[in-house]
mmCIF file of C-alpha atoms and ligand atoms in Angstrom:
data_model
loop_
_atom_site.group_PDB
_atom_site.id
_atom_site.type_symbol
_atom_site.label_atom_id
_atom_site.label_comp_id
_atom_site.label_asym_id
_atom_site.label_seq_id
_atom_site.Cartn_x
_atom_site.Cartn_y
_atom_site.Cartn_z
ATOM 1 C CA MET A 1246 0.000 0.000 0.000
ATOM 2 C CA ASP A 1247 1.440 3.375 -0.855
ATOM 3 C CA LEU A 1248 1.770 5.904 1.910
ATOM 4 C CA LYS A 1249 -0.036 8.696 0.119
ATOM 5 C CA SER A 1250 -3.288 6.761 -0.119
ATOM 6 C CA GLN A 1251 -2.914 5.556 3.481
ATOM 7 C CA ILE A 1252 -2.442 9.136 4.720
ATOM 8 C CA GLY A 1253 -5.530 10.090 2.713
ATOM 9 C CA ALA A 1254 -7.451 7.227 4.349
ATOM 10 C CA LEU A 1255 -6.246 8.322 7.784
ATOM 11 C CA ALA A 1256 -7.433 11.872 7.123
ATOM 12 C CA LYS A 1257 -10.881 10.484 6.289
ATOM 13 C CA LEU A 1258 -10.756 8.290 9.380
ATOM 14 C CA GLN A 1259 -9.891 11.350 11.438
ATOM 15 C CA GLU A 1260 -13.015 13.127 10.210
ATOM 16 C CA LEU A 1261 -15.119 10.230 11.467
ATOM 17 C CA ASP A 1262 -13.168 9.918 14.709
ATOM 18 C CA SER A 1263 -13.479 13.636 15.451
ATOM 19 C CA GLU A 1264 -17.228 13.269 15.279
ATOM 20 C CA ILE A 1265 -17.092 10.043 17.302
ATOM 21 C CA TYR A 1266 -15.062 11.829 19.981
ATOM 22 C CA ALA A 1267 -17.392 14.811 20.136
ATOM 23 C CA LEU A 1268 -20.475 12.590 20.305
ATOM 24 C CA GLY A 1269 -18.828 10.396 22.945
ATOM 25 C CA ASN A 1270 -18.169 13.451 25.123
ATOM 26 C CA GLU A 1271 -21.701 14.708 24.646
ATOM 27 C CA LYS A 1272 -23.116 11.279 25.515
ATOM 28 C CA ALA A 1273 -20.938 11.011 28.623
ATOM 29 C CA ALA A 1274 -22.480 14.216 29.997
ATOM 30 C CA LYS A 1275 -26.066 12.997 29.534
ATOM 31 C CA PRO A 1276 -26.518 10.927 32.750
ATOM 32 C CA ALA A 1277 -25.549 13.996 34.809
ATOM 33 C CA GLU A 1278 -28.082 16.080 32.853
ATOM 34 C CA ILE A 1279 -30.830 13.555 33.628
ATOM 35 C CA LYS A 1280 -29.813 13.507 37.297
ATOM 36 C CA ALA A 1281 -29.956 17.312 37.435
ATOM 37 C CA ILE A 1282 -33.476 17.305 35.958
ATOM 38 C CA GLU A 1283 -34.574 14.702 38.523
ATOM 39 C CA ALA A 1284 -32.947 16.593 41.385
ATOM 40 C CA ALA A 1285 -34.661 19.836 40.362
ATOM 41 C CA PHE A 1286 -38.021 18.057 40.415
ATOM 42 C CA GLU A 1287 -37.329 16.459 43.820
ATOM 43 C CA LEU A 1288 -36.536 19.913 45.164
ATOM 44 C CA LYS A 1289 -39.933 21.134 43.993
ATOM 45 C CA LYS A 1290 -41.621 18.483 46.139
ATOM 46 C CA THR A 1291 -40.320 20.004 49.378
ATOM 47 C CA GLY A 1292 -43.045 22.684 49.399
ATOM 48 C CA LEU A 1293 -45.741 19.997 49.375
ATOM 49 C CA ALA A 1294 -44.007 17.979 52.091
ATOM 50 C CA GLU A 1295 -43.870 21.097 54.255
ATOM 51 C CA LEU A 1296 -47.609 21.763 53.752
ATOM 52 C CA GLU A 1297 -48.477 18.151 54.562
ATOM 53 C CA LYS A 1298 -46.427 18.387 57.744
ATOM 54 C CA ASN A 1299 -48.258 21.604 58.714
ATOM 55 C CA SER A 1300 -51.603 19.958 58.033
ATOM 56 C CA LEU A 1301 -50.794 17.070 60.400
ATOM 57 C CA GLU A 1302 -49.599 19.472 63.084
ATOM 58 C CA VAL A 1303 -52.813 21.505 62.889
ATOM 59 C CA GLN A 1304 -54.896 18.311 63.131
ATOM 60 C CA LYS A 1305 -52.904 17.094 66.115
ATOM 61 C CA ALA A 1306 -53.268 20.422 67.928
ATOM 62 C CA ARG A 1307 -57.025 20.364 67.243
ATOM 63 C CA LYS A 1308 -57.389 16.843 68.695
ATOM 64 C CA GLU A 1309 -55.719 18.131 71.864
ATOM 65 C CA LYS A 1310 -58.122 21.070 72.010
ATOM 66 C CA GLU A 1311 -61.093 18.742 71.473
ATOM 67 C CA LEU A 1312 -59.901 16.553 74.335
ATOM 68 C CA GLU A 1313 -59.507 19.651 76.465
ATOM 69 C CA LEU A 1314 -63.059 20.700 75.595
ATOM 70 C CA ALA A 1315 -64.436 17.263 76.525
ATOM 71 C CA THR A 1316 -62.633 17.403 79.875
ATOM 72 C CA ASN A 1317 -63.995 20.899 80.427
ATOM 73 C CA ALA A 1318 -67.563 19.770 79.620
ATOM 74 C CA GLU A 1319 -67.275 16.930 82.048
ATOM 75 C CA GLY A 1320 -66.081 19.357 84.730
ATOM 76 C CA ILE A 1321 -69.064 21.609 84.112
ATOM 77 C CA LYS A 1322 -71.444 18.649 84.323
ATOM 78 C CA LYS A 1323 -69.879 17.603 87.607
ATOM 79 C CA LEU A 1324 -70.137 21.123 89.053
ATOM 80 C CA ASN A 1325 -73.772 21.368 87.936
ATOM 81 C CA GLY A 1326 -74.505 18.120 89.742
ATOM 82 C CA GLN A 1327 -72.969 19.411 92.922
ATOM 83 C CA LEU A 1328 -74.701 22.777 92.686
ATOM 84 C CA PHE A 1329 -77.908 21.810 94.477
ATOM 85 C CA SER A 1330 -76.276 19.860 97.272
ATOM 86 C CA LEU A 1331 -74.605 23.034 98.541
ATOM 87 C CA LYS A 1332 -75.799 24.426 101.858
ATOM 88 C CA THR A 1333 -75.025 28.110 101.815
ATOM 89 C CA ASN A 1334 -75.840 30.801 99.332
ATOM 90 C CA LYS A 1335 -72.197 31.868 99.343
ATOM 91 C CA GLU A 1336 -71.031 28.381 98.339
ATOM 92 C CA PHE A 1337 -73.742 28.310 95.671
ATOM 93 C CA GLN A 1338 -72.577 31.613 94.203
ATOM 94 C CA ALA A 1339 -68.912 30.562 94.299
ATOM 95 C CA MET A 1340 -69.723 27.396 92.379
ATOM 96 C CA GLN A 1341 -71.903 29.271 89.905
ATOM 97 C CA GLN A 1342 -68.927 31.525 89.272
ATOM 98 C CA GLN A 1343 -66.721 28.453 88.790
ATOM 99 C CA ILE A 1344 -69.203 27.086 86.248
ATOM 100 C CA ALA A 1345 -69.348 30.417 84.450
ATOM 101 C CA ASP A 1346 -65.538 30.499 84.294
ATOM 102 C CA ALA A 1347 -65.424 26.951 82.921
ATOM 103 C CA LYS A 1348 -68.011 27.865 80.286
ATOM 104 C CA ALA A 1349 -65.967 30.912 79.316
ATOM 105 C CA ASP A 1350 -62.912 28.664 78.962
ATOM 106 C CA ALA A 1351 -64.993 26.297 76.816
ATOM 107 C CA SER A 1352 -65.985 29.031 74.414
ATOM 108 C CA VAL A 1353 -62.335 30.114 74.076
ATOM 109 C CA ILE A 1354 -61.404 26.508 73.261
ATOM 110 C CA GLU A 1355 -64.321 26.189 70.831
ATOM 111 C CA GLU A 1356 -63.187 29.339 69.080
ATOM 112 C CA LYS A 1357 -59.688 27.899 68.725
ATOM 113 C CA ILE A 1358 -61.091 24.644 67.324
ATOM 114 C CA LEU A 1359 -63.146 26.604 64.808
ATOM 115 C CA LEU A 1360 -60.073 28.585 63.731
ATOM 116 C CA SER A 1361 -58.139 25.335 63.462
ATOM 117 C CA TYR A 1362 -60.730 23.939 61.028
ATOM 118 C CA GLU A 1363 -60.422 27.105 58.966
ATOM 119 C CA GLU A 1364 -56.644 26.704 59.024
ATOM 120 C CA SER A 1365 -57.009 23.072 57.876
ATOM 121 C CA ASP A 1366 -59.241 24.127 54.993
ATOM 122 C CA LYS A 1367 -56.706 26.741 53.976
ATOM 123 C CA ILE A 1368 -53.841 24.229 54.036
ATOM 124 C CA LYS A 1369 -55.961 21.691 52.158
ATOM 125 C CA ALA A 1370 -56.535 24.234 49.383
ATOM 126 C CA GLN A 1371 -52.799 25.005 49.302
ATOM 127 C CA ILE A 1372 -52.009 21.284 49.084
ATOM 128 C CA GLU A 1373 -54.428 20.883 46.172
ATOM 129 C CA ALA A 1374 -52.866 23.847 44.379
ATOM 130 C CA GLU A 1375 -49.377 22.517 45.074
ATOM 131 C CA ASN A 1376 -50.370 19.075 43.756
ATOM 132 C CA LEU A 1377 -51.615 20.617 40.532
ATOM 133 C CA LYS A 1378 -48.425 22.621 40.213
ATOM 134 C CA LEU A 1379 -46.343 19.503 40.840
ATOM 135 C CA LYS A 1380 -48.216 17.530 38.183
ATOM 136 C CA GLU A 1381 -47.312 20.296 35.731
ATOM 137 C CA GLU A 1382 -43.710 20.269 36.964
ATOM 138 C CA GLU A 1383 -43.606 16.503 36.579
ATOM 139 C CA ARG A 1384 -44.814 16.773 32.996
ATOM 140 C CA ASN A 1385 -42.116 19.386 32.331
ATOM 141 C CA SER A 1386 -39.484 17.253 33.979
ATOM 142 C CA LEU A 1387 -40.478 14.170 31.979
ATOM 143 C CA ALA A 1388 -40.488 16.225 28.781
ATOM 144 C CA GLN A 1389 -37.003 17.540 29.543
ATOM 145 C CA LYS A 1390 -35.792 14.006 30.241
ATOM 146 C CA GLY A 1391 -37.427 12.870 27.016
ATOM 147 C CA VAL A 1392 -35.425 15.458 25.059
ATOM 148 C CA VAL A 1393 -32.167 14.216 26.627
ATOM 149 C CA GLU A 1394 -33.090 10.571 26.071
ATOM 150 C CA SER A 1395 -33.995 11.098 22.432
ATOM 151 C CA ARG A 1396 -30.683 12.931 21.942
ATOM 152 C CA ILE A 1397 -28.885 9.900 23.453
ATOM 153 C CA LYS A 1398 -30.706 7.678 20.966
ATOM 154 C CA GLU A 1399 -29.761 10.042 18.123
ATOM 155 C CA ILE A 1400 -26.123 9.930 19.256
ATOM 156 C CA ASN A 1401 -26.164 6.130 19.426
ATOM 157 C CA ASP A 1402 -27.663 5.860 15.943
ATOM 158 C CA ARG A 1403 -25.076 8.267 14.540
ATOM 159 C CA LEU A 1404 -22.256 6.400 16.330
ATOM 160 C CA SER A 1405 -23.337 3.122 14.678
ATOM 161 C CA GLN A 1406 -23.314 4.839 11.284
ATOM 162 C CA LEU A 1407 -19.854 6.262 11.937
ATOM 163 C CA GLU A 1408 -18.535 2.884 13.118
ATOM 164 C CA ALA A 1409 -19.817 1.295 9.905
ATOM 165 C CA GLN A 1410 -18.115 3.986 7.784
ATOM 166 C CA ARG A 1411 -14.947 3.520 9.819
ATOM 167 C CA LYS A 1412 -14.862 -0.207 9.007
ATOM 168 C CA GLN A 1413 -14.915 0.599 5.298
ATOM 169 C CA ILE A 1414 -11.816 2.791 5.569
ATOM 170 C CA LEU A 1415 -9.715 0.493 7.794
ATOM 171 C CA PRO A 1416 -8.640 -2.030 5.104
ATOM 172 C CA GLY A 1417 -6.821 0.790 3.278
ATOM 173 C CA ILE A 1418 -4.398 1.328 6.178
ATOM 174 C CA GLU A 1419 -1.564 -0.946 7.293
ATOM 175 C CA PRO A 1420 -2.162 -2.306 10.818
ATOM 176 C CA LYS A 1421 1.039 -0.826 12.201
ATOM 177 C CA LEU A 1422 0.210 2.675 10.932
ATOM 178 C CA LEU A 1423 -3.351 2.343 12.155
ATOM 179 C CA GLN A 1424 -2.056 1.379 15.591
ATOM 180 C CA GLU A 1425 0.208 4.433 15.614
ATOM 181 C CA TYR A 1426 -2.717 6.647 14.559
ATOM 182 C CA GLU A 1427 -4.935 5.277 17.325
ATOM 183 C CA ARG A 1428 -2.231 5.718 19.932
ATOM 184 C CA ILE A 1429 -1.892 9.410 19.017
ATOM 185 C CA LEU A 1430 -5.675 9.772 18.739
ATOM 186 C CA HIS A 1431 -6.198 8.629 22.322
ATOM 187 C CA SER A 1432 -3.280 10.526 23.806
ATOM 188 C CA ARG A 1433 -4.094 13.749 21.906
ATOM 189 C CA GLY A 1434 -7.742 14.226 22.772
ATOM 190 C CA GLY A 1435 -9.197 12.692 19.626
ATOM 191 C CA LEU A 1436 -7.015 14.459 17.076
ATOM 192 C CA ALA A 1437 -4.190 12.422 15.523
ATOM 193 C CA MET A 1438 -4.096 13.926 12.027
ATOM 194 C CA ALA A 1439 -2.969 17.540 11.778
ATOM 195 C CA LYS A 1440 -3.540 19.295 8.487
ATOM 196 C CA VAL A 1441 -0.766 21.689 7.510
ATOM 197 C CA LYS A 1442 -2.293 25.006 6.586
ATOM 198 C CA ASP A 1443 -0.456 28.311 6.009
ATOM 199 C CA ASN A 1444 2.771 26.586 7.025
ATOM 200 C CA SER A 1445 1.514 25.702 10.458
ATOM 201 C CA CYS A 1446 0.339 22.546 12.220
ATOM 202 C CA GLY A 1447 -3.453 22.258 12.419
ATOM 203 C CA GLY A 1448 -3.107 20.544 15.788
ATOM 204 C CA CYS A 1449 -0.896 22.909 17.766
ATOM 205 C CA HIS A 1450 -0.556 25.860 15.333
ATOM 206 C CA MET A 1451 3.235 25.815 15.489
ATOM 207 C CA LEU A 1452 5.174 26.679 12.370
ATOM 208 C CA VAL A 1453 6.085 23.775 10.075
ATOM 209 C CA PRO A 1454 9.423 24.468 8.309
ATOM 210 C CA PRO A 1455 9.467 24.281 4.455
ATOM 211 C CA GLN A 1456 11.838 21.289 4.480
ATOM 212 C CA VAL A 1457 9.332 19.364 6.625
ATOM 213 C CA ILE A 1458 6.555 20.301 4.202
ATOM 214 C CA ASN A 1459 8.724 18.908 1.402
ATOM 215 C CA LEU A 1460 9.167 15.669 3.364
ATOM 216 C CA ILE A 1461 5.394 15.382 3.807
ATOM 217 C CA ARG A 1462 4.927 15.786 0.039
ATOM 218 C CA MET A 1463 7.442 13.040 -0.687
ATOM 219 C CA TYR A 1464 5.368 10.371 1.116
ATOM 220 C CA GLU A 1465 8.431 8.286 1.924
ATOM 221 C CA LYS A 1466 7.658 8.065 5.617
ATOM 222 C CA VAL A 1467 5.138 9.311 8.147
ATOM 223 C CA ILE A 1468 5.997 12.842 9.275
ATOM 224 C CA THR A 1469 4.850 13.976 12.691
ATOM 225 C CA CYS A 1470 4.741 17.452 14.220
ATOM 226 C CA GLU A 1471 7.800 18.074 16.366
ATOM 227 C CA VAL A 1472 5.726 19.884 18.950
ATOM 228 C CA CYS A 1473 2.482 17.902 19.317
ATOM 229 C CA ASN A 1474 3.540 14.593 17.696
ATOM 230 C CA ARG A 1475 0.458 14.442 15.484
ATOM 231 C CA ILE A 1476 0.717 13.018 11.987
ATOM 232 C CA LEU A 1477 1.092 15.901 9.542
ATOM 233 C CA TYR A 1478 -0.614 15.849 6.174
ATOM 234 C CA ILE A 1479 -1.356 18.235 3.343
ATOM 235 C CA GLN A 1480 -4.720 18.392 1.683
ATOM 236 C CA GLU A 1481 -3.858 18.074 -1.997
HETATM 237 ZN ZN1 ZN B 868 1.550 20.172 16.069
#
């Protein structure tokens, strides 16, 4: 195989590999993108969790008040029972006062229970609104994930195409040269073939002396850049 055609094949291979490298990098970043979308959605659930916690606390406090009211009612009933067994008018009046006080306490508790029901209704409405909002957020989140996932599929499809094209080029390159190309490709961030343009290396932009350009044109051996070690070639 003559070197000129092999260098030409390598330049074509490089075109494919550059795209393969770029797509590989893009694909590698996708799981983190999906995780970020999921994390953002999880964060949006904290508002609802907080409301649900509040709702339980309000209910618990109300149960306590209701118990308190029941105890109070029992106390009043007991005092009422005792009322007519009292001997003096003074005792009677004192107990009537006690009953009146207990009833006043009861109405304060009742008022608090009423307010607590209003509070519960308010929280319930907030929870419903938050649930609706979250459903919308979930749809958005799933749509965003769908975009990323379909891009991953697109990348995979394109990578299979590129691999197939790659296989067609490989027979035109001697195994030893191909091995050298791949070694440089992996150590030089996906760019092994540097096109010489305006007397400089397309990989590192350093000047390529005229005598080196002459050597490249002779196609007697593979010429690499002295600075970045990439294989130099000239687009004829
Ligand atoms: Zn270079």
